Amino acid sequence: MEELTRGRRLLVLGICCSSLFIVGLDSTIVNLALPAIRSELGASVEKLQWTIDAYTLVLASLLMVSGSTADRIGRRRTFQAGLVVFGIGSLLCGIAPTVNLLIIFRVLQAVGGSMLNPVAMSIITNTFTDPRERAQAIGVWGGVVGLSMAVGPVVGGSLVDGPGWRFIFWINVPVALIAVLMTALFVPESRSAVPRRIDPVGQVLVVLLLGGLTYGVIEGRSAGWGSPLILGCFAVAVAALVALVYYEGRRKEPLLDPRFFRSAPFSGATLIAVCGFSALSGFLFLNSLYLQSVRGFSALHAGLLTLPMAAMTVVFAPVSGWLVGHRGPRVPLVVAGTMLTAAGLILSRLSTDTPTVLLLVGYLVFGLGFGMLNAPITNAAVSGMPRAQAGVAAAIASTSRQVGASLGVAVAGTVLTARLVGSFETGFVDAAQLCWFIIAGCGLLVLVLGLITTTQWARRTASAVADELSEAKAAR
């Protein structure tokens, strides 16, 4: 790819961040709109789970193939195609007459979304070649998550309380159109020097693994945990995992290279992403229902209450990027894990009349923890990997985030409905307490994994994997 001036590199970063912005905005706003969707379309808690997870599940399933496809046919071309499909999906979500059609159109959104964030991260990785500058760019990237979360509650609350929840999807359309135009004008095309072959078997196995696991968790309570359907889902997921490891380990150009996971920082970053984003998605799902259905706040009021959490993410994501670039990932991961654990414990004390001050303390602590999380995850995913495989490595990190997001909603919704006694409004607080403890447990895992994967032993495993991948590339 041609060498760009610093100004042009920053412009490319801004354009790529626009994709993350609309995807992050969509996630925040949709969670905020769940009570309105529940009321207008008569959706059950399970349907609300699928409204979120239909998107994150398909996104997780396709991210890796999108990353490798972009490395093969061109990152700019793939990025633009993703923006168009995402925009069309958003338009259709806004006109869905039933919750089932809304779920289907969310799947279409996810197909487009799968071509956005990992491809954008690959463009950024190939644009910012200096490690320190790249870490800072990743910090900005993480800050955009917080920015979308900050804008989302206010914009989403205004739209839900004003013209209606359907506009939360339509707002994506003009942003996607502008991003398509800006990409065509300013983002140079790039692709891998050694194109990778398509891996349809690996892709099918990934879909079976994630789909079987998520469907089993969400539908297990209503269908019966011991029913043939649910047991079959979990059996399919286990069989797909075993087959995936076996098949990909023997393929010359795998969709998911098992050698990546011999690097302790990379494997740790994958697990940290699952835990951290499980905590985030569980928090957003539960908090929106709590504030609106239990406390009776309007969507806008609920969004404004959540704003401090998003503000903390905006502030601390660039700080995390700076720390990763100058001091390494240990401090951000320790802070992230500690704060997420503390936030889960604070929010486990919620009641039907919890003082606003206690709510805000929980939100501020959670936002600080999540703001510190993204930069070390992404940095570990792409550091040490050959640039030709940047798309795949970034896609694995993004997949881990979406897997976590899917599991967070699936587990939170399943635990909530299983423990619910009486009406939703009166039984929510007691039913949700275990969910908050699970979120605290996710934070504790982030802390422990952050300590383990930043040791000298872990760094040696990363160097060994990088050398092995470089030697394999040279041999070809």
CSV table of C-alpha atoms in Angstrom, one decimal:
chain,number,residue,atom,x,y,z
A,1,MET,CA,0.0,0.0,0.0
A,2,GLU,CA,1.3,3.5,-0.8
A,3,GLU,CA,2.9,5.5,1.9
A,4,LEU,CA,0.5,8.2,3.2
A,5,THR,CA,1.1,11.5,4.9
A,6,ARG,CA,0.2,11.8,8.5
A,7,GLY,CA,-2.8,13.9,7.6
A,8,ARG,CA,-4.1,11.3,5.2
A,9,ARG,CA,-3.5,8.5,7.7
A,10,LEU,CA,-5.6,10.4,10.2
A,11,LEU,CA,-8.3,10.9,7.6
A,12,VAL,CA,-8.3,7.1,6.9
A,13,LEU,CA,-8.6,6.5,10.6
A,14,GLY,CA,-11.6,8.8,10.8
A,15,ILE,CA,-13.3,7.1,7.9
A,16,CYS,CA,-12.7,3.6,9.4
A,17,CYS,CA,-14.0,4.8,12.8
A,18,SER,CA,-17.2,5.8,11.2
A,19,SER,CA,-18.1,2.1,10.7
A,20,LEU,CA,-17.4,1.4,14.3
A,21,PHE,CA,-19.5,4.4,15.3
A,22,ILE,CA,-22.7,3.3,13.5
A,23,VAL,CA,-22.3,-0.3,14.7
A,24,GLY,CA,-21.7,0.8,18.3
A,25,LEU,CA,-24.5,3.3,18.0
A,26,ASP,CA,-26.8,0.6,16.7
A,27,SER,CA,-26.0,-1.7,19.7
A,28,THR,CA,-26.5,1.0,22.3
A,29,ILE,CA,-29.7,2.3,20.8
A,30,VAL,CA,-31.3,-1.1,20.2
A,31,ASN,CA,-30.8,-2.1,23.8
A,32,LEU,CA,-32.4,1.2,24.9
A,33,ALA,CA,-35.4,0.5,22.6
A,34,LEU,CA,-36.1,-3.0,23.9
A,35,PRO,CA,-39.0,-2.0,26.2
A,36,ALA,CA,-40.6,-0.1,23.3
A,37,ILE,CA,-40.2,-3.0,20.9
A,38,ARG,CA,-41.5,-5.4,23.6
A,39,SER,CA,-44.6,-3.2,24.0
A,40,GLU,CA,-45.4,-2.4,20.3
A,41,LEU,CA,-44.6,-5.9,18.8
A,42,GLY,CA,-45.6,-8.0,21.8
A,43,ALA,CA,-42.1,-9.5,22.1
A,44,SER,CA,-41.2,-12.0,24.9
A,45,VAL,CA,-37.9,-11.8,26.7
A,46,GLU,CA,-36.6,-14.6,24.4
A,47,LYS,CA,-37.6,-12.6,21.3
A,48,LEU,CA,-35.8,-9.6,22.8
A,49,GLN,CA,-32.7,-11.7,23.3
A,50,TRP,CA,-32.9,-12.8,19.6
A,51,THR,CA,-33.3,-9.2,18.5
A,52,ILE,CA,-29.8,-8.6,19.9
A,53,ASP,CA,-28.3,-12.0,19.4
A,54,ALA,CA,-29.5,-12.6,15.8
A,55,TYR,CA,-27.2,-9.6,15.0
A,56,THR,CA,-24.2,-10.5,17.2
A,57,LEU,CA,-24.3,-14.2,16.3
A,58,VAL,CA,-24.3,-13.8,12.6
A,59,LEU,CA,-21.7,-11.1,13.0
A,60,ALA,CA,-19.4,-13.4,15.0
A,61,SER,CA,-19.9,-16.2,12.5
A,62,LEU,CA,-18.9,-14.2,9.5
A,63,LEU,CA,-16.2,-11.9,10.8
A,64,MET,CA,-13.3,-14.2,10.1
A,65,VAL,CA,-14.3,-15.0,6.5
A,66,SER,CA,-14.9,-11.3,5.9
A,67,GLY,CA,-11.4,-10.5,7.2
A,68,SER,CA,-9.7,-13.1,5.0
A,69,THR,CA,-11.9,-12.2,2.0
A,70,ALA,CA,-10.9,-8.5,2.4
A,71,ASP,CA,-7.2,-9.6,2.5
A,72,ARG,CA,-7.9,-11.4,-0.8
A,73,ILE,CA,-10.1,-9.2,-2.9
A,74,GLY,CA,-9.4,-5.8,-1.4
A,75,ARG,CA,-10.1,-4.2,1.9
A,76,ARG,CA,-11.6,-1.0,0.6
A,77,ARG,CA,-14.0,-2.9,-1.7
A,78,THR,CA,-15.1,-5.2,1.1
A,79,PHE,CA,-15.5,-2.3,3.4
A,80,GLN,CA,-17.7,-0.4,1.0
A,81,ALA,CA,-19.9,-3.5,0.3
A,82,GLY,CA,-20.4,-3.9,4.0
A,83,LEU,CA,-21.6,-0.3,4.4
A,84,VAL,CA,-24.1,-0.7,1.6
A,85,VAL,CA,-25.5,-4.0,3.0
A,86,PHE,CA,-25.6,-2.6,6.6
A,87,GLY,CA,-27.5,0.4,5.3
A,88,ILE,CA,-30.1,-1.7,3.5
A,89,GLY,CA,-30.5,-3.9,6.6
A,90,SER,CA,-31.0,-0.9,8.8
A,91,LEU,CA,-33.7,0.5,6.4
A,92,LEU,CA,-35.6,-2.8,6.5
A,93,CYS,CA,-35.4,-3.1,10.3
A,94,GLY,CA,-37.1,0.3,10.5
A,95,ILE,CA,-40.2,-1.0,8.5
A,96,ALA,CA,-40.4,-4.5,10.1
A,97,PRO,CA,-44.1,-5.1,11.1
A,98,THR,CA,-43.4,-8.1,13.4
A,99,VAL,CA,-40.7,-9.1,15.8
A,100,ASN,CA,-39.8,-12.1,13.7
A,101,LEU,CA,-39.2,-10.0,10.6
A,102,LEU,CA,-37.2,-7.6,12.7
A,103,ILE,CA,-35.0,-10.5,13.7
A,104,ILE,CA,-34.6,-11.5,10.1
A,105,PHE,CA,-33.6,-8.0,9.0
A,106,ARG,CA,-31.1,-7.8,11.9
A,107,VAL,CA,-29.4,-10.8,10.3
A,108,LEU,CA,-29.1,-8.9,7.1
A,109,GLN,CA,-27.6,-6.0,9.1
A,110,ALA,CA,-25.1,-8.4,10.6
A,111,VAL,CA,-24.0,-9.6,7.2
A,112,GLY,CA,-23.0,-6.0,6.3
A,113,GLY,CA,-21.6,-5.4,9.7
A,114,SER,CA,-19.3,-8.4,9.4
A,115,MET,CA,-17.5,-6.6,6.6
A,116,LEU,CA,-17.0,-3.4,8.6
A,117,ASN,CA,-15.0,-3.5,11.8
A,118,PRO,CA,-12.5,-6.2,11.2
A,119,VAL,CA,-11.8,-4.9,7.7
A,120,ALA,CA,-11.5,-1.3,9.0
A,121,MET,CA,-9.1,-2.5,11.7
A,122,SER,CA,-7.1,-4.3,9.0
A,123,ILE,CA,-6.9,-1.0,7.0
A,124,ILE,CA,-5.8,0.8,10.1
A,125,THR,CA,-3.1,-1.8,10.9
A,126,ASN,CA,-1.7,-1.5,7.4
A,127,THR,CA,-1.9,2.3,7.4
A,128,PHE,CA,-0.2,2.8,10.8
A,129,THR,CA,3.0,0.7,10.5
A,130,ASP,CA,4.8,2.3,13.5
A,131,PRO,CA,3.9,0.2,16.6
A,132,ARG,CA,3.6,3.2,18.9
A,133,GLU,CA,1.5,5.2,16.4
A,134,ARG,CA,-0.6,2.1,15.8
A,135,ALA,CA,-1.3,1.6,19.5
A,136,GLN,CA,-2.4,5.2,19.7
A,137,ALA,CA,-4.7,4.8,16.7
A,138,ILE,CA,-6.2,1.7,18.3
A,139,GLY,CA,-6.8,3.8,21.4
A,140,VAL,CA,-8.7,6.3,19.3
A,141,TRP,CA,-10.6,3.4,17.7
A,142,GLY,CA,-11.5,2.2,21.2
A,143,GLY,CA,-12.6,5.8,22.1
A,144,VAL,CA,-15.1,5.7,19.3
A,145,VAL,CA,-16.9,2.9,21.0
A,146,GLY,CA,-17.3,5.2,24.0
A,147,LEU,CA,-18.4,8.0,21.7
A,148,SER,CA,-21.1,5.9,20.1
A,149,MET,CA,-22.2,4.8,23.6
A,150,ALA,CA,-22.3,8.5,24.7
A,151,VAL,CA,-24.3,9.6,21.7
A,152,GLY,CA,-26.5,6.5,21.6
A,153,PRO,CA,-28.4,7.0,24.8
A,154,VAL,CA,-29.3,10.6,24.1
A,155,VAL,CA,-30.1,10.2,20.4
A,156,GLY,CA,-31.8,6.9,21.0
A,157,GLY,CA,-33.8,8.1,23.9
A,158,SER,CA,-34.9,11.1,21.9
A,159,LEU,CA,-35.9,9.0,18.9
A,160,VAL,CA,-37.7,6.3,21.0
A,161,ASP,CA,-39.7,9.0,23.0
A,162,GLY,CA,-40.2,11.1,19.9
A,163,PRO,CA,-40.8,9.7,16.4
A,164,GLY,CA,-40.5,6.1,17.6
A,165,TRP,CA,-38.0,3.2,17.9
A,166,ARG,CA,-38.0,2.6,14.1
A,167,PHE,CA,-35.9,5.7,13.6
A,168,ILE,CA,-33.1,4.1,15.6
A,169,PHE,CA,-32.4,2.0,12.5
A,170,TRP,CA,-33.1,4.6,9.9
A,171,ILE,CA,-30.4,6.9,11.4
A,172,ASN,CA,-27.7,4.5,10.2
A,173,VAL,CA,-28.6,5.0,6.5
A,174,PRO,CA,-27.2,8.5,5.9
A,175,VAL,CA,-24.1,7.7,7.9
A,176,ALA,CA,-23.5,4.6,5.8
A,177,LEU,CA,-24.0,6.6,2.6
A,178,ILE,CA,-21.5,9.3,3.6
A,179,ALA,CA,-19.0,6.7,4.7
A,180,VAL,CA,-19.2,4.9,1.3
A,181,LEU,CA,-18.5,8.2,-0.5
A,182,MET,CA,-15.6,9.1,1.8
A,183,THR,CA,-14.1,5.7,1.4
A,184,ALA,CA,-14.1,5.9,-2.4
A,185,LEU,CA,-12.4,9.3,-2.3
A,186,PHE,CA,-9.7,8.9,0.4
A,187,VAL,CA,-9.1,5.2,1.4
A,188,PRO,CA,-6.4,3.5,-0.8
A,189,GLU,CA,-7.1,-0.1,-1.8
A,190,SER,CA,-4.9,-2.7,-0.1
A,191,ARG,CA,-4.8,-6.5,-0.1
A,192,SER,CA,-2.6,-9.3,1.1
A,193,ALA,CA,0.4,-10.0,-1.1
A,194,VAL,CA,-0.4,-13.7,-0.8
A,195,PRO,CA,-4.2,-14.2,-1.1
A,196,ARG,CA,-5.7,-16.9,1.1
A,197,ARG,CA,-8.0,-19.6,-0.2
A,198,ILE,CA,-11.6,-19.6,0.8
A,199,ASP,CA,-12.4,-22.2,3.5
A,200,PRO,CA,-16.1,-23.1,3.3
A,201,VAL,CA,-15.8,-26.1,5.6
A,202,GLY,CA,-14.2,-24.0,8.3
A,203,GLN,CA,-16.9,-21.4,7.9
A,204,VAL,CA,-19.7,-23.9,8.2
A,205,LEU,CA,-18.1,-25.4,11.4
A,206,VAL,CA,-17.9,-21.9,12.9
A,207,VAL,CA,-21.6,-21.2,12.2
A,208,LEU,CA,-22.6,-24.6,13.7
A,209,LEU,CA,-20.4,-24.0,16.8
A,210,LEU,CA,-21.7,-20.5,17.6
A,211,GLY,CA,-25.2,-21.1,16.5
A,212,GLY,CA,-25.7,-24.3,18.4
A,213,LEU,CA,-24.2,-22.9,21.6
A,214,THR,CA,-26.3,-19.6,21.5
A,215,TYR,CA,-29.5,-21.3,20.5
A,216,GLY,CA,-29.2,-23.8,23.2
A,217,VAL,CA,-28.6,-21.2,25.9
A,218,ILE,CA,-31.4,-18.9,24.8
A,219,GLU,CA,-34.1,-21.6,24.2
A,220,GLY,CA,-33.0,-24.0,26.8
A,221,ARG,CA,-35.3,-22.8,29.5
A,222,SER,CA,-38.5,-22.8,27.4
A,223,ALA,CA,-37.7,-26.0,25.5
A,224,GLY,CA,-36.3,-27.8,28.5
A,225,TRP,CA,-32.6,-28.3,29.3
A,226,GLY,CA,-32.9,-32.0,28.9
A,227,SER,CA,-35.0,-31.9,25.7
A,228,PRO,CA,-33.6,-33.6,22.6
A,229,LEU,CA,-33.5,-30.2,20.8
A,230,ILE,CA,-31.4,-28.5,23.3
A,231,LEU,CA,-29.1,-31.5,24.0
A,232,GLY,CA,-28.7,-31.8,20.2
A,233,CYS,CA,-27.7,-28.1,20.0
A,234,PHE,CA,-25.0,-28.5,22.5
A,235,ALA,CA,-23.8,-31.8,21.0
A,236,VAL,CA,-23.6,-30.0,17.6
A,237,ALA,CA,-21.6,-27.2,19.1
A,238,VAL,CA,-19.1,-29.6,20.8
A,239,ALA,CA,-18.8,-31.7,17.7
A,240,ALA,CA,-18.2,-28.6,15.5
A,241,LEU,CA,-15.5,-27.4,17.9
A,242,VAL,CA,-13.6,-30.7,17.8
A,243,ALA,CA,-14.0,-30.9,14.0
A,244,LEU,CA,-12.8,-27.3,13.6
A,245,VAL,CA,-9.6,-27.8,15.6
A,246,TYR,CA,-8.9,-31.0,13.8
A,247,TYR,CA,-9.7,-29.7,10.3
A,248,GLU,CA,-8.1,-26.3,10.5
A,249,GLY,CA,-4.9,-27.7,12.0
A,250,ARG,CA,-4.3,-29.8,8.9
A,251,ARG,CA,-5.3,-27.1,6.3
A,252,LYS,CA,-2.6,-25.2,4.5
A,253,GLU,CA,-4.5,-21.9,4.6
A,254,PRO,CA,-7.0,-22.2,7.4
A,255,LEU,CA,-9.9,-19.8,8.1
A,256,LEU,CA,-8.8,-20.0,11.8
A,257,ASP,CA,-5.1,-20.8,12.2
A,258,PRO,CA,-4.8,-22.8,15.5
A,259,ARG,CA,-1.2,-21.7,15.7
A,260,PHE,CA,-2.4,-18.2,16.7
A,261,PHE,CA,-3.6,-19.7,20.0
A,262,ARG,CA,-0.2,-21.0,21.0
A,263,SER,CA,0.5,-17.3,21.8
A,264,ALA,CA,-0.6,-16.8,25.4
A,265,PRO,CA,-1.2,-13.0,24.9
A,266,PHE,CA,-3.4,-13.8,21.8
A,267,SER,CA,-5.3,-16.6,23.5
A,268,GLY,CA,-5.7,-14.5,26.6
A,269,ALA,CA,-6.9,-11.5,24.6
A,270,THR,CA,-9.5,-13.8,23.0
A,271,LEU,CA,-10.8,-14.9,26.3
A,272,ILE,CA,-10.7,-11.4,27.8
A,273,ALA,CA,-12.7,-10.1,24.9
A,274,VAL,CA,-15.4,-12.8,25.5
A,275,CYS,CA,-15.5,-12.0,29.2
A,276,GLY,CA,-15.4,-8.2,28.8
A,277,PHE,CA,-18.1,-8.0,26.1
A,278,SER,CA,-20.3,-10.6,27.9
A,279,ALA,CA,-20.2,-8.1,30.8
A,280,LEU,CA,-21.0,-5.2,28.6
A,281,SER,CA,-23.9,-6.8,26.7
A,282,GLY,CA,-25.3,-8.3,29.8
A,283,PHE,CA,-25.1,-4.8,31.5
A,284,LEU,CA,-26.8,-3.0,28.6
A,285,PHE,CA,-29.6,-5.6,28.3
A,286,LEU,CA,-30.4,-5.7,32.0
A,287,ASN,CA,-30.0,-1.9,32.6
A,288,SER,CA,-32.3,-0.8,29.9
A,289,LEU,CA,-35.1,-3.1,31.2
A,290,TYR,CA,-34.4,-2.1,34.8
A,291,LEU,CA,-34.5,1.6,34.2
A,292,GLN,CA,-37.6,1.6,32.0
A,293,SER,CA,-39.7,-1.4,33.0
A,294,VAL,CA,-38.9,-1.4,36.7
A,295,ARG,CA,-38.2,2.3,37.5
A,296,GLY,CA,-40.6,3.7,35.0
A,297,PHE,CA,-38.1,6.2,33.4
A,298,SER,CA,-38.6,7.3,29.8
A,299,ALA,CA,-36.2,6.1,27.2
A,300,LEU,CA,-34.5,9.5,27.1
A,301,HIS,CA,-34.2,9.7,30.9
A,302,ALA,CA,-32.8,6.2,30.9
A,303,GLY,CA,-30.3,7.2,28.3
A,304,LEU,CA,-29.2,10.3,30.2
A,305,LEU,CA,-28.7,8.2,33.3
A,306,THR,CA,-26.4,5.8,31.4
A,307,LEU,CA,-24.5,8.7,29.9
A,308,PRO,CA,-21.8,8.8,32.6
A,309,MET,CA,-20.8,5.3,31.8
A,310,ALA,CA,-20.3,6.2,28.2
A,311,ALA,CA,-18.4,9.3,29.1
A,312,MET,CA,-15.9,7.3,31.2
A,313,THR,CA,-15.4,5.0,28.2
A,314,VAL,CA,-14.7,8.0,25.9
A,315,VAL,CA,-12.2,9.4,28.4
A,316,PHE,CA,-10.3,6.3,29.3
A,317,ALA,CA,-10.1,4.4,26.0
A,318,PRO,CA,-7.4,6.8,24.6
A,319,VAL,CA,-5.7,6.6,28.0
A,320,SER,CA,-5.6,2.9,27.6
A,321,GLY,CA,-4.2,3.2,24.1
A,322,TRP,CA,-1.4,5.5,25.4
A,323,LEU,CA,-0.6,3.1,28.2
A,324,VAL,CA,-0.5,0.1,25.9
A,325,GLY,CA,1.9,2.0,23.5
A,326,HIS,CA,4.2,3.2,26.3
A,327,ARG,CA,3.9,0.7,29.2
A,328,GLY,CA,2.3,-2.4,27.7
A,329,PRO,CA,-1.1,-4.0,28.3
A,330,ARG,CA,-0.8,-5.1,32.0
A,331,VAL,CA,-2.0,-1.9,33.7
A,332,PRO,CA,-5.0,-1.4,31.5
A,333,LEU,CA,-6.1,-5.0,31.9
A,334,VAL,CA,-5.7,-4.9,35.7
A,335,VAL,CA,-7.7,-1.7,35.9
A,336,ALA,CA,-10.3,-3.0,33.5
A,337,GLY,CA,-10.8,-6.3,35.4
A,338,THR,CA,-10.9,-4.6,38.8
A,339,MET,CA,-13.4,-2.0,37.8
A,340,LEU,CA,-15.7,-4.4,36.0
A,341,THR,CA,-15.8,-6.7,39.0
A,342,ALA,CA,-16.5,-3.8,41.3
A,343,ALA,CA,-19.3,-2.5,39.1
A,344,GLY,CA,-21.0,-5.9,39.0
A,345,LEU,CA,-20.9,-6.1,42.8
A,346,ILE,CA,-22.3,-2.5,43.2
A,347,LEU,CA,-25.1,-3.1,40.7
A,348,SER,CA,-26.1,-6.4,42.4
A,349,ARG,CA,-27.4,-4.2,45.2
A,350,LEU,CA,-30.1,-2.5,43.0
A,351,SER,CA,-33.6,-2.3,44.3
A,352,THR,CA,-36.9,-0.8,43.0
A,353,ASP,CA,-35.9,2.5,44.6
A,354,THR,CA,-32.1,2.6,44.5
A,355,PRO,CA,-30.8,6.2,44.9
A,356,THR,CA,-29.6,7.8,41.7
A,357,VAL,CA,-26.2,8.4,43.3
A,358,LEU,CA,-25.5,4.7,43.8
A,359,LEU,CA,-26.7,4.0,40.2
A,360,LEU,CA,-24.3,6.6,38.9
A,361,VAL,CA,-21.4,5.2,40.9
A,362,GLY,CA,-22.0,1.8,39.4
A,363,TYR,CA,-22.2,3.3,35.9
A,364,LEU,CA,-19.0,5.4,36.3
A,365,VAL,CA,-17.0,2.4,37.6
A,366,PHE,CA,-18.3,0.1,34.8
A,367,GLY,CA,-17.4,2.8,32.1
A,368,LEU,CA,-13.9,3.2,33.5
A,369,GLY,CA,-13.3,-0.6,33.3
A,370,PHE,CA,-14.7,-1.0,29.9
A,371,GLY,CA,-12.9,2.0,28.6
A,372,MET,CA,-9.6,0.4,29.5
A,373,LEU,CA,-10.4,-2.9,27.9
A,374,ASN,CA,-10.4,-2.5,24.1
A,375,ALA,CA,-6.9,-1.3,23.3
A,376,PRO,CA,-5.0,-4.2,25.0
A,377,ILE,CA,-7.3,-6.7,23.3
A,378,THR,CA,-6.8,-5.4,19.8
A,379,ASN,CA,-3.1,-4.7,20.3
A,380,ALA,CA,-2.5,-8.3,21.4
A,381,ALA,CA,-4.5,-9.6,18.5
A,382,VAL,CA,-2.4,-7.9,15.8
A,383,SER,CA,1.0,-7.5,17.4
A,384,GLY,CA,3.5,-10.0,16.2
A,385,MET,CA,1.3,-11.2,13.4
A,386,PRO,CA,2.5,-10.9,9.8
A,387,ARG,CA,0.9,-7.9,8.2
A,388,ALA,CA,-0.5,-10.2,5.4
A,389,GLN,CA,-2.6,-11.9,8.0
A,390,ALA,CA,-3.7,-8.7,9.8
A,391,GLY,CA,-7.3,-9.1,8.6
A,392,VAL,CA,-7.7,-12.6,10.0
A,393,ALA,CA,-6.0,-11.7,13.3
A,394,ALA,CA,-8.2,-8.6,13.7
A,395,ALA,CA,-11.3,-10.6,12.7
A,396,ILE,CA,-10.6,-13.2,15.4
A,397,ALA,CA,-10.4,-10.4,18.0
A,398,SER,CA,-13.7,-8.9,16.7
A,399,THR,CA,-15.3,-12.4,16.6
A,400,SER,CA,-14.3,-12.9,20.3
A,401,ARG,CA,-16.1,-9.6,21.1
A,402,GLN,CA,-19.2,-10.6,19.3
A,403,VAL,CA,-19.2,-14.1,20.8
A,404,GLY,CA,-19.0,-12.4,24.2
A,405,ALA,CA,-21.8,-10.0,23.3
A,406,SER,CA,-24.0,-13.0,22.2
A,407,LEU,CA,-23.3,-15.0,25.3
A,408,GLY,CA,-23.8,-12.0,27.6
A,409,VAL,CA,-27.3,-11.4,26.4
A,410,ALA,CA,-28.1,-15.2,26.1
A,411,VAL,CA,-27.0,-15.9,29.7
A,412,ALA,CA,-28.5,-12.7,31.2
A,413,GLY,CA,-31.8,-13.3,29.6
A,414,THR,CA,-31.9,-17.0,30.4
A,415,VAL,CA,-31.0,-16.5,34.1
A,416,LEU,CA,-33.4,-13.6,34.4
A,417,THR,CA,-36.4,-15.5,33.0
A,418,ALA,CA,-35.6,-18.7,34.9
A,419,ARG,CA,-35.5,-16.8,38.2
A,420,LEU,CA,-38.4,-14.4,37.5
A,421,VAL,CA,-41.3,-14.8,40.0
A,422,GLY,CA,-44.5,-12.8,39.5
A,423,SER,CA,-44.8,-10.0,37.1
A,424,PHE,CA,-41.8,-8.7,35.2
A,425,GLU,CA,-41.9,-5.3,36.9
A,426,THR,CA,-42.1,-6.6,40.5
A,427,GLY,CA,-39.9,-9.7,40.1
A,428,PHE,CA,-37.0,-8.2,38.0
A,429,VAL,CA,-34.8,-7.0,40.8
A,430,ASP,CA,-34.5,-10.3,42.6
A,431,ALA,CA,-34.2,-12.3,39.4
A,432,ALA,CA,-31.5,-10.1,38.0
A,433,GLN,CA,-29.2,-10.2,41.1
A,434,LEU,CA,-27.5,-13.4,40.0
A,435,CYS,CA,-26.9,-11.8,36.6
A,436,TRP,CA,-25.0,-8.9,38.2
A,437,PHE,CA,-22.8,-11.4,40.1
A,438,ILE,CA,-22.1,-13.2,36.8
A,439,ILE,CA,-21.0,-9.8,35.3
A,440,ALA,CA,-18.7,-9.4,38.3
A,441,GLY,CA,-17.3,-12.8,37.7
A,442,CYS,CA,-16.5,-11.8,34.1
A,443,GLY,CA,-14.5,-8.9,35.4
A,444,LEU,CA,-12.6,-11.1,37.8
A,445,LEU,CA,-11.6,-13.4,34.9
A,446,VAL,CA,-10.4,-10.3,32.9
A,447,LEU,CA,-8.2,-9.4,35.9
A,448,VAL,CA,-6.7,-12.9,36.3
A,449,LEU,CA,-6.1,-13.4,32.6
A,450,GLY,CA,-4.6,-9.9,32.3
A,451,LEU,CA,-2.0,-10.8,34.9
A,452,ILE,CA,-1.2,-14.2,33.4
A,453,THR,CA,-0.9,-13.1,29.8
A,454,THR,CA,1.5,-10.2,30.5
A,455,THR,CA,4.3,-12.2,32.1
A,456,GLN,CA,7.6,-12.9,30.5
A,457,TRP,CA,6.6,-16.5,29.8
A,458,ALA,CA,3.6,-15.2,27.8
A,459,ARG,CA,5.7,-12.8,25.8
A,460,ARG,CA,8.0,-15.7,24.9
A,461,THR,CA,5.1,-17.7,23.5
A,462,ALA,CA,4.1,-14.8,21.4
A,463,SER,CA,7.6,-14.4,20.0
A,464,ALA,CA,7.7,-18.1,19.2
A,465,VAL,CA,4.4,-18.0,17.3
A,466,ALA,CA,5.5,-14.9,15.4
A,467,ASP,CA,8.7,-16.7,14.3
A,468,GLU,CA,6.8,-19.8,13.3
A,469,LEU,CA,4.4,-17.9,11.2
A,470,SER,CA,7.2,-15.9,9.5
A,471,GLU,CA,9.1,-19.1,8.7
A,472,ALA,CA,6.0,-20.8,7.3
A,473,LYS,CA,5.4,-17.7,5.1
A,474,ALA,CA,9.0,-17.7,3.9
A,475,ALA,CA,8.8,-21.4,3.1
A,476,ARG,CA,5.8,-20.8,0.8
